[in-house]
mmCIF file of C-alpha atoms in Angstrom:
data_model
loop_
_atom_site.group_PDB
_atom_site.id
_atom_site.type_symbol
_atom_site.label_atom_id
_atom_site.label_comp_id
_atom_site.label_asym_id
_atom_site.label_seq_id
_atom_site.Cartn_x
_atom_site.Cartn_y
_atom_site.Cartn_z
ATOM 1 C CA MET A 1 40.474 2.663 -6.613
ATOM 2 C CA ILE A 2 40.441 5.036 -9.574
ATOM 3 C CA CYS A 3 39.816 8.721 -8.860
ATOM 4 C CA THR A 4 36.918 10.130 -10.891
ATOM 5 C CA ARG A 5 36.970 13.698 -9.589
ATOM 6 C CA LEU A 6 37.970 15.171 -12.996
ATOM 7 C CA GLU A 7 35.350 13.167 -14.898
ATOM 8 C CA ASP A 8 32.685 14.151 -12.365
ATOM 9 C CA TRP A 9 33.607 17.814 -12.835
ATOM 10 C CA TYR A 10 33.289 17.525 -16.631
ATOM 11 C CA GLU A 11 29.865 15.863 -16.233
ATOM 12 C CA ARG A 12 28.628 18.726 -14.040
ATOM 13 C CA HIS A 13 30.231 21.710 -15.821
ATOM 14 C CA GLY A 14 31.002 20.552 -19.364
ATOM 15 C CA GLU A 15 33.605 22.588 -21.264
ATOM 16 C CA GLU A 16 33.814 25.683 -19.046
ATOM 17 C CA PRO A 17 37.253 25.415 -17.389
ATOM 18 C CA PHE A 18 37.099 28.769 -15.607
ATOM 19 C CA GLY A 19 36.506 29.733 -12.011
ATOM 20 C CA PRO A 20 37.861 28.791 -8.597
ATOM 21 C CA GLU A 21 36.631 25.180 -8.830
ATOM 22 C CA TRP A 22 38.676 24.664 -11.992
ATOM 23 C CA GLU A 23 41.788 25.998 -10.229
ATOM 24 C CA ASP A 24 41.204 23.582 -7.334
ATOM 25 C CA LEU A 25 40.811 20.741 -9.826
ATOM 26 C CA LEU A 26 44.106 21.628 -11.548
ATOM 27 C CA VAL A 27 45.903 21.567 -8.175
ATOM 28 C CA HIS A 28 44.328 18.166 -7.494
ATOM 29 C CA ALA A 29 45.310 16.830 -10.958
ATOM 30 C CA ARG A 30 48.986 17.703 -10.300
ATOM 31 C CA SER A 31 49.019 15.384 -7.279
ATOM 32 C CA CYS A 32 46.594 12.664 -8.503
ATOM 33 C CA PRO A 33 47.986 10.307 -11.187
ATOM 34 C CA ASP A 34 44.495 9.128 -12.270
ATOM 35 C CA CYS A 35 43.201 12.657 -12.866
ATOM 36 C CA ALA A 36 46.483 13.693 -14.561
ATOM 37 C CA LEU A 37 46.206 10.741 -16.978
ATOM 38 C CA ALA A 38 42.506 11.488 -17.652
ATOM 39 C CA MET A 39 43.351 15.159 -18.336
ATOM 40 C CA GLN A 40 46.179 14.178 -20.721
ATOM 41 C CA ARG A 41 43.930 11.729 -22.654
ATOM 42 C CA ARG A 42 41.144 14.307 -22.909
ATOM 43 C CA GLY A 43 43.618 16.867 -24.289
ATOM 44 C CA GLU A 44 44.889 14.377 -26.898
ATOM 45 C CA LEU A 45 41.318 13.520 -27.941
ATOM 46 C CA LEU A 46 40.366 17.186 -28.354
ATOM 47 C CA GLU A 47 43.541 17.827 -30.394
ATOM 48 C CA THR A 48 42.743 14.891 -32.703
ATOM 49 C CA LEU A 49 39.167 16.124 -33.178
ATOM 50 C CA ARG A 50 40.427 19.607 -34.102
ATOM 51 C CA HIS A 51 42.445 18.188 -37.025
ATOM 52 C CA LEU A 52 39.477 16.281 -38.471
ATOM 53 C CA PRO A 53 37.486 18.051 -41.193
ATOM 54 C CA ALA A 54 33.929 19.111 -40.338
ATOM 55 C CA PRO A 55 31.336 16.699 -41.772
ATOM 56 C CA GLU A 56 29.269 17.954 -44.687
ATOM 57 C CA VAL A 57 25.556 18.287 -44.026
ATOM 58 C CA PRO A 58 23.345 17.352 -46.997
ATOM 59 C CA PRO A 59 21.202 20.320 -48.087
ATOM 60 C CA GLN A 60 17.913 18.387 -47.894
ATOM 61 C CA LEU A 61 18.547 17.122 -44.318
ATOM 62 C CA GLY A 62 16.862 20.121 -42.692
ATOM 63 C CA SER A 63 13.731 19.809 -44.815
ATOM 64 C CA LEU A 64 13.550 16.041 -44.211
ATOM 65 C CA ILE A 65 13.740 16.565 -40.452
ATOM 66 C CA GLY A 66 11.029 19.231 -40.653
ATOM 67 C CA LEU A 67 8.746 16.936 -42.645
ATOM 68 C CA ALA A 68 9.283 14.086 -40.211
ATOM 69 C CA LEU A 69 8.428 16.336 -37.261
ATOM 70 C CA ASP A 70 5.334 17.813 -38.920
ATOM 71 C CA GLY A 71 3.947 14.434 -39.977
ATOM 72 C CA ALA A 72 4.649 14.430 -43.654
ATOM 73 C CA PRO A 73 1.579 14.047 -45.850
ATOM 74 C CA GLY A 74 3.531 11.799 -48.204
ATOM 75 C CA ALA A 75 4.190 9.248 -45.468
ATOM 76 C CA GLU A 76 2.371 5.991 -46.071
ATOM 77 C CA ALA A 77 -0.267 4.866 -43.615
ATOM 78 C CA PRO A 78 0.198 1.322 -42.358
ATOM 79 C CA ASP A 79 -1.962 -1.322 -44.004
ATOM 80 C CA THR A 80 -5.192 -2.021 -42.151
ATOM 81 C CA THR A 81 -6.039 -5.589 -41.265
ATOM 82 C CA TRP A 82 -9.280 -7.430 -40.593
ATOM 83 C CA PHE A 83 -8.611 -7.049 -36.863
ATOM 84 C CA ASP A 84 -8.283 -3.267 -37.169
ATOM 85 C CA GLU A 85 -11.479 -2.941 -39.184
ATOM 86 C CA HIS A 86 -13.809 -5.256 -37.256
ATOM 87 C CA LEU A 87 -12.562 -5.745 -33.713
ATOM 88 C CA GLU A 88 -10.880 -2.440 -32.906
ATOM 89 C CA PRO A 89 -14.183 -0.498 -32.590
ATOM 90 C CA TRP A 90 -15.325 -2.976 -29.907
ATOM 91 C CA LEU A 91 -12.106 -2.982 -27.928
ATOM 92 C CA ARG A 92 -12.092 0.716 -26.957
ATOM 93 C CA PRO A 93 -15.454 0.638 -25.086
ATOM 94 C CA LEU A 94 -14.471 -2.660 -23.493
ATOM 95 C CA GLN A 95 -11.213 -1.157 -22.233
ATOM 96 C CA VAL A 96 -13.013 1.887 -20.834
ATOM 97 C CA GLY A 97 -15.643 -0.320 -19.169
ATOM 98 C CA LEU A 98 -13.034 -2.550 -17.546
ATOM 99 C CA ALA A 99 -11.129 0.467 -16.238
ATOM 100 C CA ALA A 100 -14.348 1.943 -14.805
ATOM 101 C CA ALA A 101 -15.237 -1.386 -13.178
ATOM 102 C CA CYS A 102 -11.797 -1.516 -11.551
ATOM 103 C CA VAL A 103 -12.247 1.994 -10.161
ATOM 104 C CA VAL A 104 -15.720 1.172 -8.797
ATOM 105 C CA MET A 105 -14.496 -2.049 -7.161
ATOM 106 C CA THR A 106 -11.532 -0.244 -5.618
ATOM 107 C CA VAL A 107 -13.794 2.423 -4.139
ATOM 108 C CA PHE A 108 -16.314 -0.170 -2.929
ATOM 109 C CA LEU A 109 -13.748 -2.495 -1.367
ATOM 110 C CA GLY A 110 -11.839 0.419 0.125
ATOM 111 C CA GLY A 111 -14.978 1.603 1.909
ATOM 112 C CA LEU A 112 -15.807 -1.736 3.549
ATOM 113 C CA GLY A 113 -14.988 -2.106 7.211
ATOM 114 C CA ARG A 114 -14.828 1.608 7.936
ATOM 115 C CA GLU A 115 -18.389 2.053 9.196
ATOM 116 C CA GLN A 116 -18.792 0.830 12.742
ATOM 117 C CA PRO A 117 -21.846 2.053 14.662
ATOM 118 C CA VAL A 118 -21.520 3.227 18.248
ATOM 119 C CA GLY A 119 -24.873 1.784 19.221
ATOM 120 C CA PRO A 120 -28.257 0.803 17.807
ATOM 121 C CA ALA A 121 -29.445 4.427 17.843
ATOM 122 C CA SER A 122 -26.600 5.506 15.538
ATOM 123 C CA THR A 123 -27.611 3.094 12.772
ATOM 124 C CA PRO A 124 -30.369 4.414 10.462
ATOM 125 C CA ALA A 125 -33.352 2.093 10.094
ATOM 126 C CA GLY A 126 -33.052 -0.420 7.300
ATOM 127 C CA ARG A 127 -29.329 0.058 6.824
ATOM 128 C CA LEU A 128 -26.885 -2.778 7.284
ATOM 129 C CA VAL A 129 -23.503 -1.895 8.689
ATOM 130 C CA ALA A 130 -20.510 -4.198 8.584
ATOM 131 C CA ARG A 131 -19.213 -5.004 12.037
ATOM 132 C CA ALA A 132 -15.832 -6.293 13.001
ATOM 133 C CA PRO A 133 -15.989 -9.929 14.142
ATOM 134 C CA ALA A 134 -15.796 -10.455 17.887
ATOM 135 C CA ILE A 135 -12.536 -11.898 19.095
ATOM 136 C CA PRO A 136 -13.142 -14.859 21.405
ATOM 137 C CA ARG A 137 -11.592 -14.515 24.823
ATOM 138 C CA ARG A 138 -9.234 -17.155 26.040
ATOM 139 C CA PRO A 139 -10.400 -18.994 29.140
ATOM 140 C CA THR A 140 -8.490 -17.958 32.217
ATOM 141 C CA PRO A 141 -6.522 -20.781 33.754
ATOM 142 C CA ALA A 142 -7.662 -22.075 37.113
ATOM 143 C CA PRO A 143 -5.721 -20.509 39.960
ATOM 144 C CA SER A 144 -3.072 -22.709 41.424
ATOM 145 C CA PRO A 145 -3.448 -23.564 45.106
ATOM 146 C CA ALA A 146 -1.563 -21.507 47.635
ATOM 147 C CA PRO A 147 1.497 -23.166 49.157
ATOM 148 C CA GLY A 148 0.454 -25.613 51.818
ATOM 149 C CA GLU A 149 -3.096 -26.114 50.427
ATOM 150 C CA ARG A 150 -4.086 -29.193 48.551
ATOM 151 C CA LEU A 151 -6.725 -29.581 45.852
ATOM 152 C CA VAL A 152 -9.885 -31.446 46.807
ATOM 153 C CA ARG A 153 -11.549 -33.704 44.285
ATOM 154 C CA ILE A 154 -15.337 -33.594 44.157
ATOM 155 C CA SER A 155 -17.311 -36.525 42.823
ATOM 156 C CA PRO A 156 -20.129 -36.113 40.263
ATOM 157 C CA GLU A 157 -22.667 -37.212 42.909
ATOM 158 C CA GLU A 158 -21.573 -34.355 45.201
ATOM 159 C CA VAL A 159 -21.931 -31.873 42.323
ATOM 160 C CA ALA A 160 -25.454 -33.184 41.510
ATOM 161 C CA ASP A 161 -26.471 -32.929 45.188
ATOM 162 C CA PHE A 162 -25.196 -29.320 45.360
ATOM 163 C CA MET A 163 -27.125 -28.364 42.196
ATOM 164 C CA ARG A 164 -30.368 -29.869 43.634
ATOM 165 C CA ARG A 165 -29.980 -27.893 46.856
ATOM 166 C CA LEU A 166 -29.215 -24.703 44.887
ATOM 167 C CA GLU A 167 -32.376 -25.158 42.788
ATOM 168 C CA THR A 168 -34.458 -25.648 45.937
ATOM 169 C CA TYR A 169 -32.987 -22.480 47.433
ATOM 170 C CA ARG A 170 -33.752 -20.503 44.261
ATOM 171 C CA ARG A 171 -37.376 -21.641 44.313
ATOM 172 C CA LEU A 172 -37.731 -20.544 47.917
ATOM 173 C CA HIS A 173 -35.952 -17.209 47.283
ATOM 174 C CA PRO A 174 -36.991 -15.856 43.826
ATOM 175 C CA GLU A 175 -35.518 -12.426 44.583
ATOM 176 C CA MET A 176 -32.086 -14.001 44.228
ATOM 177 C CA ASP A 177 -32.485 -14.268 40.437
ATOM 178 C CA SER A 178 -33.374 -10.592 39.892
ATOM 179 C CA HIS A 179 -30.569 -8.045 39.777
ATOM 180 C CA PRO A 180 -30.885 -5.320 42.467
ATOM 181 C CA ALA A 181 -30.286 -2.540 39.902
ATOM 182 C CA ALA A 182 -33.178 -3.802 37.758
ATOM 183 C CA GLY A 183 -35.791 -2.638 40.277
ATOM 184 C CA PRO A 184 -38.650 -4.609 41.825
ATOM 185 C CA ALA A 185 -39.719 -7.866 40.228
ATOM 186 C CA VAL A 186 -42.783 -7.503 37.970
ATOM 187 C CA GLN A 187 -45.227 -10.309 37.421
ATOM 188 C CA THR A 188 -46.918 -10.853 34.095
ATOM 189 C CA VAL A 189 -50.702 -10.488 34.198
ATOM 190 C CA GLY A 190 -52.307 -13.878 34.539
ATOM 191 C CA PHE A 191 -49.062 -15.624 35.489
ATOM 192 C CA SER A 192 -48.585 -16.496 39.137
ATOM 193 C CA GLY A 193 -45.107 -17.928 38.741
ATOM 194 C CA ARG A 194 -46.053 -21.437 39.820
#
């Protein structure tokens, strides 16, 4: 693995080789061959650059840069095409309309499913509120017989006989069908129940 401690230091601090961190880096470079080689190559590169002559800057370069930054009036405008002249005016409103439609749909779809009434009294009249679908309950499995008991099979005739006797009992005892918490049974006017 190549040590990059010297290169990392130059990336953070640039050309300011002063301070306690620089001294620590020099101590490290004396014991690290990778950093020593990188320091030697950097020194050779800087020495070579010192011997090169400074490049000459053309006198009009500054004014050309200024004109380019200011938007030179002499710069040519690009040629306009049929598309630019006829279709471009229609595209801007279309783009704005599509963006607005996306925002409206996002707000609308984001708001669905959040309103859930507590009861019928909490829903204002005439207002529909989305409700979460009811989750069907799984049927509970029949209990298994206790050890030592055996299951008894009942024939359809026995079930039909039991249902007939239950219906007869209900006719003779109508109070059985009303819930005790509901209060006394009330008859409808003109209806005797027979």
